[in-house]
DNA sequence: AATGGATCCAACCGCATAGAT
DNA sequence: CATCTATGCGGTTGGATCCAT
């Protein structure tokens, strides 16, 4: 028996949202909330949309204080370090970046950071600057703390780490007491852009990096507390960063209640 | 100017989980 | 306890846009 569809796909609109739809949804939620039921909400307000689609639209775009684009290098570093530590748990990572959504973080990772970290070569100069899309233009000078320069996937942004003597990790702010902060790996361990175009060399360096993490992450005991002390409940460790699957004793993350305060110094 | 490839990102899909019954 | 339903989440896709030729 198959799973019941969440909505009648034949009778719901799909694809991009119109400004009118956005306005309907936004004003209703601002006035009445979601009513605790996304499924019935679109019918209530006369939207021919799936409840899931409404939820996604609200969470990713209509919600107040959402920021799009213009990721700072500091945010990039946080994303990379968390990805290395906990894998593709985008909601957790996004929770550390105020105003960012999991979808945004995920897209940013997939389109830029992954290339940074996993070998997009700096000498790819075909596209020195990326286009500035309308949403990005909207975000420029909106107090995001960025310079208003849209770094591209391959130019300044992509080459940022490549230009460094080695991948440089600023220290990650601990997310809870006793949380063993993923600490900057030895610089030489991730110098993946320096003559490491050879996959073998790169993998070796990654191995070193994760051996490093295997030590540092042993302190993640407080992961256990996330689910009432159950060491494995609620956590599929196969989904943890593939880079960390070899790590022994990796345990569950604690609840991440406080977003990382960007720009705050970190005591290690 | 036309075309094809690359890139980005909004949106969808489907699975896992939590909560209700 | 079993089943059903809604929600949350991560993976993937499709279309728009840009750049190089």
Short mmCIF file of C-alpha atoms (C1' of nucleotides) in Angstrom, two decimals:
data_model
loop_
_atom_site.label_atom_id
_atom_site.label_comp_id
_atom_site.label_asym_id
_atom_site.label_seq_id
_atom_site.Cartn_x
_atom_site.Cartn_y
_atom_site.Cartn_z
CA UNK A 1 0.00 0.00 0.00
CA UNK A 2 1.50 3.26 -1.09
CA UNK A 3 1.70 6.36 0.94
CA UNK A 4 -1.26 8.69 0.60
CA UNK A 5 -0.35 11.84 -1.28
CA UNK A 6 -0.27 14.96 0.83
CA UNK A 7 -2.54 16.74 -1.61
CA UNK A 8 -4.42 16.26 -4.84
CA UNK A 9 -1.64 16.89 -7.29
CA UNK A 10 -4.07 17.34 -10.14
CA UNK A 11 -5.69 20.31 -8.47
CA UNK A 12 -2.75 22.18 -7.06
CA UNK A 13 -0.65 24.77 -8.77
CA UNK A 14 3.04 24.10 -9.00
CA UNK A 15 6.04 26.08 -10.00
CA UNK A 16 7.08 29.60 -9.12
CA UNK A 17 4.98 31.65 -6.74
CA UNK A 18 3.33 34.83 -7.94
CA UNK A 19 3.52 38.02 -5.88
CA UNK A 20 -0.22 37.71 -5.29
CA UNK A 21 0.17 34.23 -3.85
CA UNK A 22 3.04 35.40 -1.70
CA UNK A 23 0.99 38.27 -0.39
CA UNK A 24 -1.99 36.07 0.42
CA UNK A 25 0.10 33.58 2.30
CA UNK A 26 2.21 36.13 4.08
CA UNK A 27 -0.62 38.32 5.25
CA UNK A 28 -2.64 35.36 6.43
CA UNK A 29 0.17 33.87 8.44
CA UNK A 30 1.12 37.21 9.89
CA UNK A 31 -2.42 37.77 11.02
CA UNK A 32 -3.55 34.30 11.98
CA UNK A 33 -0.52 32.09 12.08
CA UNK A 34 -0.47 28.75 10.35
CA UNK A 35 -3.28 27.43 12.47
CA UNK A 36 -1.12 24.45 13.16
CA UNK A 37 -2.14 22.81 9.95
CA UNK A 38 -0.34 23.45 6.70
CA UNK A 39 -2.48 21.03 4.78
CA UNK A 40 -5.70 22.94 5.19
CA UNK A 41 -4.16 26.39 5.12
CA UNK A 42 -4.06 26.87 1.34
CA UNK A 43 -7.74 26.01 1.04
CA UNK A 44 -8.60 28.43 3.81
CA UNK A 45 -6.99 31.33 2.02
CA UNK A 46 -7.93 30.32 -1.48
CA UNK A 47 -4.56 29.21 -2.72
CA UNK A 48 -4.37 26.35 -5.15
CA UNK A 49 -1.17 25.15 -3.57
CA UNK A 50 -0.03 22.10 -1.71
CA UNK A 51 0.36 22.64 2.02
CA UNK A 52 3.94 21.51 1.82
CA UNK A 53 4.59 24.06 -0.85
CA UNK A 54 3.07 26.80 1.33
CA UNK A 55 5.19 25.77 4.26
CA UNK A 56 8.33 25.78 2.18
CA UNK A 57 7.53 29.14 0.68
CA UNK A 58 6.93 30.63 4.08
CA UNK A 59 9.98 29.13 5.72
CA UNK A 60 12.37 29.88 2.92
CA UNK A 61 11.19 33.23 1.58
CA UNK A 62 8.29 34.94 3.27
CA UNK A 63 9.32 34.57 6.87
CA UNK A 64 10.66 37.77 8.38
CA UNK A 65 14.41 38.33 8.63
CA UNK A 66 15.35 35.94 5.89
CA UNK A 67 18.58 36.76 4.12
CA UNK A 68 19.43 35.48 0.69
CA UNK A 69 22.75 35.36 -1.06
CA UNK A 70 25.78 37.31 -0.09
CA UNK A 71 27.29 34.69 2.15
CA UNK A 72 30.27 36.06 3.98
CA UNK A 73 33.52 34.19 4.23
CA UNK A 74 32.86 33.75 7.90
CA UNK A 75 29.56 32.09 7.15
CA UNK A 76 31.29 29.95 4.54
CA UNK A 77 33.77 28.81 7.12
CA UNK A 78 31.08 27.96 9.60
CA UNK A 79 29.19 25.95 7.02
CA UNK A 80 32.27 24.07 5.95
CA UNK A 81 33.35 23.25 9.44
CA UNK A 82 29.91 22.11 10.48
CA UNK A 83 29.58 20.03 7.35
CA UNK A 84 32.84 18.34 8.12
CA UNK A 85 31.73 17.76 11.67
CA UNK A 86 28.13 16.71 11.33
CA UNK A 87 27.51 16.14 7.65
CA UNK A 88 24.61 17.35 5.59
CA UNK A 89 22.34 18.30 8.44
CA UNK A 90 21.39 21.53 6.80
CA UNK A 91 18.76 22.50 9.29
CA UNK A 92 21.28 22.27 12.10
CA UNK A 93 23.86 24.19 10.13
CA UNK A 94 21.35 26.83 9.11
CA UNK A 95 20.34 27.24 12.73
CA UNK A 96 23.83 28.51 13.39
CA UNK A 97 23.48 31.22 10.79
CA UNK A 98 20.82 33.74 11.68
CA UNK A 99 18.55 34.56 8.79
CA UNK A 100 19.70 31.65 6.68
CA UNK A 101 17.48 28.79 5.67
CA UNK A 102 18.48 25.20 5.26
CA UNK A 103 17.62 25.40 1.59
CA UNK A 104 19.85 28.40 1.13
CA UNK A 105 22.72 26.83 2.99
CA UNK A 106 22.30 23.64 1.04
CA UNK A 107 22.28 25.45 -2.28
CA UNK A 108 25.24 27.53 -1.29
CA UNK A 109 27.14 24.43 -0.32
CA UNK A 110 26.26 22.55 -3.47
CA UNK A 111 27.02 25.38 -5.82
CA UNK A 112 30.07 26.93 -4.26
CA UNK A 113 31.46 25.61 -1.04
CA UNK A 114 31.68 22.03 -2.16
CA UNK A 115 33.80 23.16 -5.04
CA UNK A 116 35.94 25.20 -2.75
CA UNK A 117 36.50 22.34 -0.43
CA UNK A 118 36.66 19.46 -2.84
CA UNK A 119 38.86 20.68 -5.55
CA UNK A 120 37.28 23.22 -7.81
CA UNK A 121 40.40 24.55 -9.35
CA UNK A 122 41.29 28.12 -9.03
CA UNK A 123 42.62 28.33 -12.51
CA UNK A 124 39.15 28.02 -13.85
CA UNK A 125 38.91 31.62 -14.89
CA UNK A 126 36.26 31.27 -17.46
CA UNK A 127 33.75 33.05 -15.28
CA UNK A 128 35.49 35.65 -13.24
CA UNK A 129 32.30 37.11 -11.89
CA UNK A 130 28.94 35.63 -11.45
CA UNK A 131 25.83 37.43 -12.49
CA UNK A 132 24.04 39.31 -9.83
CA UNK A 133 20.53 38.07 -9.72
CA UNK A 134 17.62 40.19 -8.71
CA UNK A 135 17.28 38.65 -5.27
CA UNK A 136 20.95 39.20 -4.68
CA UNK A 137 20.71 42.76 -5.82
CA UNK A 138 17.88 43.15 -3.41
CA UNK A 139 20.08 41.93 -0.64
CA UNK A 140 23.02 44.10 -1.35
CA UNK A 141 23.27 46.98 1.05
CA UNK A 142 20.54 45.58 3.16
CA UNK A 143 22.63 45.40 6.20
CA UNK A 144 23.84 41.88 5.77
CA UNK A 145 27.28 42.91 6.75
CA UNK A 146 28.65 41.97 3.42
CA UNK A 147 30.64 44.16 1.21
CA UNK A 148 28.08 44.24 -1.49
CA UNK A 149 30.46 42.35 -3.68
CA UNK A 150 28.98 39.18 -4.92
CA UNK A 151 31.78 36.76 -4.90
CA UNK A 152 31.47 34.21 -7.57
CA UNK A 153 31.67 30.51 -7.46
CA UNK A 154 35.02 30.56 -9.08
CA UNK A 155 36.72 33.85 -8.73
CA UNK A 156 37.41 35.58 -5.48
CA UNK A 157 35.18 33.28 -3.59
CA UNK A 158 36.37 30.03 -5.07
CA UNK A 159 39.91 31.10 -4.99
CA UNK A 160 39.77 32.36 -1.50
CA UNK A 161 41.06 29.25 0.10
CA UNK A 162 43.11 28.38 -2.87
CA UNK A 163 44.93 31.61 -2.38
CA UNK A 164 45.63 30.80 1.20
CA UNK A 165 48.75 28.93 2.11
CA UNK A 166 46.33 26.32 3.31
CA UNK A 167 42.69 26.08 4.13
CA UNK A 168 42.30 28.23 7.13
CA UNK A 169 39.62 27.54 9.69
CA UNK A 170 38.78 30.12 12.22
CA UNK A 171 37.78 28.47 15.45
CA UNK A 172 34.20 27.43 15.68
CA UNK A 173 32.24 28.75 18.55
CA UNK A 174 31.20 25.94 20.84
CA UNK A 175 27.54 25.26 20.51
CA UNK A 176 27.12 23.88 23.95
CA UNK A 177 29.03 23.35 27.09
CA UNK A 178 31.29 20.42 26.82
CA UNK A 179 30.90 20.23 23.11
CA UNK A 180 34.20 19.37 21.65
CA UNK A 181 34.55 22.09 19.14
CA UNK A 182 35.78 21.02 15.78
CA UNK A 183 39.10 22.65 15.85
CA UNK A 184 41.08 23.93 12.99
CA UNK A 185 42.87 21.06 11.41
CA UNK A 186 46.56 21.31 10.90
CA UNK A 187 46.90 23.65 7.98
CA UNK A 188 48.95 21.24 5.99
CA UNK A 189 46.18 18.71 6.12
CA UNK A 190 43.86 20.52 3.77
CA UNK A 191 46.12 22.24 1.41
CA UNK A 192 44.09 20.63 -1.28
CA UNK A 193 44.64 23.34 -3.79
CA UNK A 194 48.33 23.34 -3.67
CA UNK A 195 49.59 20.89 -6.17
CA UNK A 196 46.91 18.53 -5.03
CA UNK A 197 45.10 18.35 -8.29
CA UNK A 198 45.90 14.71 -8.06
CA UNK A 199 42.91 13.03 -6.50
CA UNK A 200 45.08 10.71 -4.57
CA UNK A 201 46.91 13.47 -2.87
CA UNK A 202 43.71 15.18 -2.06
CA UNK A 203 42.20 12.10 -0.54
CA UNK A 204 45.24 11.51 1.51
CA UNK A 205 44.98 14.98 2.84
CA UNK A 206 41.32 14.49 3.59
CA UNK A 207 42.18 11.33 5.42
CA UNK A 208 44.53 13.29 7.54
CA UNK A 209 41.88 15.86 8.16
CA UNK A 210 39.39 13.31 9.31
CA UNK A 211 41.82 11.44 11.39
CA UNK A 212 42.23 14.73 13.05
CA UNK A 213 38.51 15.06 13.47
CA UNK A 214 38.26 11.57 14.77
CA UNK A 215 40.23 12.72 17.71
CA UNK A 216 38.59 16.03 18.22
CA UNK A 217 35.07 14.76 17.82
CA UNK A 218 35.38 12.19 20.52
CA UNK A 219 34.23 14.85 22.86
CA UNK A 220 30.81 15.00 21.32
CA UNK A 221 29.36 13.01 24.14
CA UNK A 222 26.68 15.55 24.63
CA UNK A 223 25.23 14.39 21.32
CA UNK A 224 23.73 11.67 23.44
CA UNK A 225 21.66 14.06 25.39
CA UNK A 226 19.86 15.23 22.34
CA UNK A 227 17.39 12.41 22.53
CA UNK A 228 17.01 11.86 26.18
CA UNK A 229 20.22 10.04 26.62
CA UNK A 230 19.63 7.49 23.96
CA UNK A 231 22.86 7.11 22.14
CA UNK A 232 21.33 6.21 18.83
CA UNK A 233 17.76 7.38 18.85
CA UNK A 234 16.79 9.84 16.24
CA UNK A 235 20.08 9.86 14.51
CA UNK A 236 20.96 8.00 11.41
CA UNK A 237 24.70 8.00 11.51
CA UNK A 238 24.86 6.81 8.00
CA UNK A 239 23.77 10.29 7.12
CA UNK A 240 26.58 11.88 8.94
CA UNK A 241 29.22 13.30 6.72
CA UNK A 242 30.61 10.45 4.72
CA UNK A 243 33.92 11.90 5.64
CA UNK A 244 33.29 10.98 9.22
CA UNK A 245 31.78 7.56 8.87
CA UNK A 246 35.09 6.06 9.72
CA UNK A 247 35.24 7.86 12.97
CA UNK A 248 34.80 5.78 16.03
CA UNK A 249 32.77 6.92 18.89
CA UNK A 250 31.08 9.75 17.12
CA UNK A 251 28.01 10.55 19.02
CA UNK A 252 25.06 12.78 18.82
CA UNK A 253 25.05 16.52 18.75
CA UNK A 254 23.51 18.47 21.52
CA UNK A 255 20.66 20.76 20.74
CA UNK A 256 21.93 23.83 19.04
CA UNK A 257 20.11 26.55 20.79
CA UNK A 258 22.33 29.53 20.31
CA UNK A 259 23.21 30.55 16.82
CA UNK A 260 26.81 31.31 16.28
CA UNK A 261 27.36 34.95 16.84
CA UNK A 262 29.23 35.95 13.80
CA UNK A 263 32.23 37.97 14.55
CA UNK A 264 32.43 37.03 18.18
CA UNK A 265 35.75 35.86 19.38
CA UNK A 266 35.98 32.28 20.41
CA UNK A 267 37.82 30.91 23.33
CA UNK A 268 39.30 27.55 22.73
"C1'" DA B 1 23.12 37.39 -33.27
"C1'" DA B 2 22.81 32.52 -32.33
"C1'" DT B 3 24.02 28.66 -29.82
"C1'" DG B 4 25.64 25.56 -26.33
"C1'" DG B 5 27.53 24.79 -21.91
"C1'" DA B 6 27.86 26.20 -17.15
"C1'" DT B 7 25.88 27.97 -13.16
"C1'" DC B 8 22.52 29.17 -9.81
"C1'" DC B 9 18.50 28.65 -7.12
"C1'" DA B 10 13.48 27.99 -6.32
"C1'" DA B 11 10.69 24.35 -5.93
"C1'" DC B 12 9.48 19.58 -5.84
"C1'" DC B 13 9.91 14.74 -4.26
"C1'" DG B 14 9.98 11.24 -1.12
"C1'" DC B 15 11.65 9.32 3.17
"C1'" DA B 16 11.93 9.54 8.29
"C1'" DT B 17 9.95 10.88 12.31
"C1'" DA B 18 6.61 12.64 15.71
"C1'" DG B 19 2.22 12.96 17.31
"C1'" DA B 20 -2.61 11.68 17.32
"C1'" DT B 21 -6.03 8.21 17.43
"C1'" DC C 1 0.79 -1.44 20.23
"C1'" DA C 2 -0.58 -0.49 15.50
"C1'" DT C 3 -1.94 2.59 12.20
"C1'" DC C 4 -2.61 6.96 10.16
"C1'" DT C 5 -1.47 11.73 9.20
"C1'" DA C 6 1.23 15.94 9.25
"C1'" DT C 7 5.59 17.89 9.45
"C1'" DG C 8 10.60 18.25 8.87
"C1'" DC C 9 14.35 17.42 6.24
"C1'" DG C 10 17.80 16.33 2.64
"C1'" DG C 11 18.35 15.09 -2.20
"C1'" DT C 12 17.28 16.23 -6.72
"C1'" DT C 13 15.43 18.62 -10.68
"C1'" DG C 14 13.96 22.20 -14.01
"C1'" DG C 15 14.10 26.65 -15.65
"C1'" DA C 16 16.29 31.09 -15.93
"C1'" DT C 17 20.37 33.39 -16.68
"C1'" DC C 18 25.05 34.25 -17.98
"C1'" DC C 19 29.29 33.62 -20.58
"C1'" DA C 20 32.23 31.92 -24.26
"C1'" DT C 21 32.54 30.79 -28.84
#
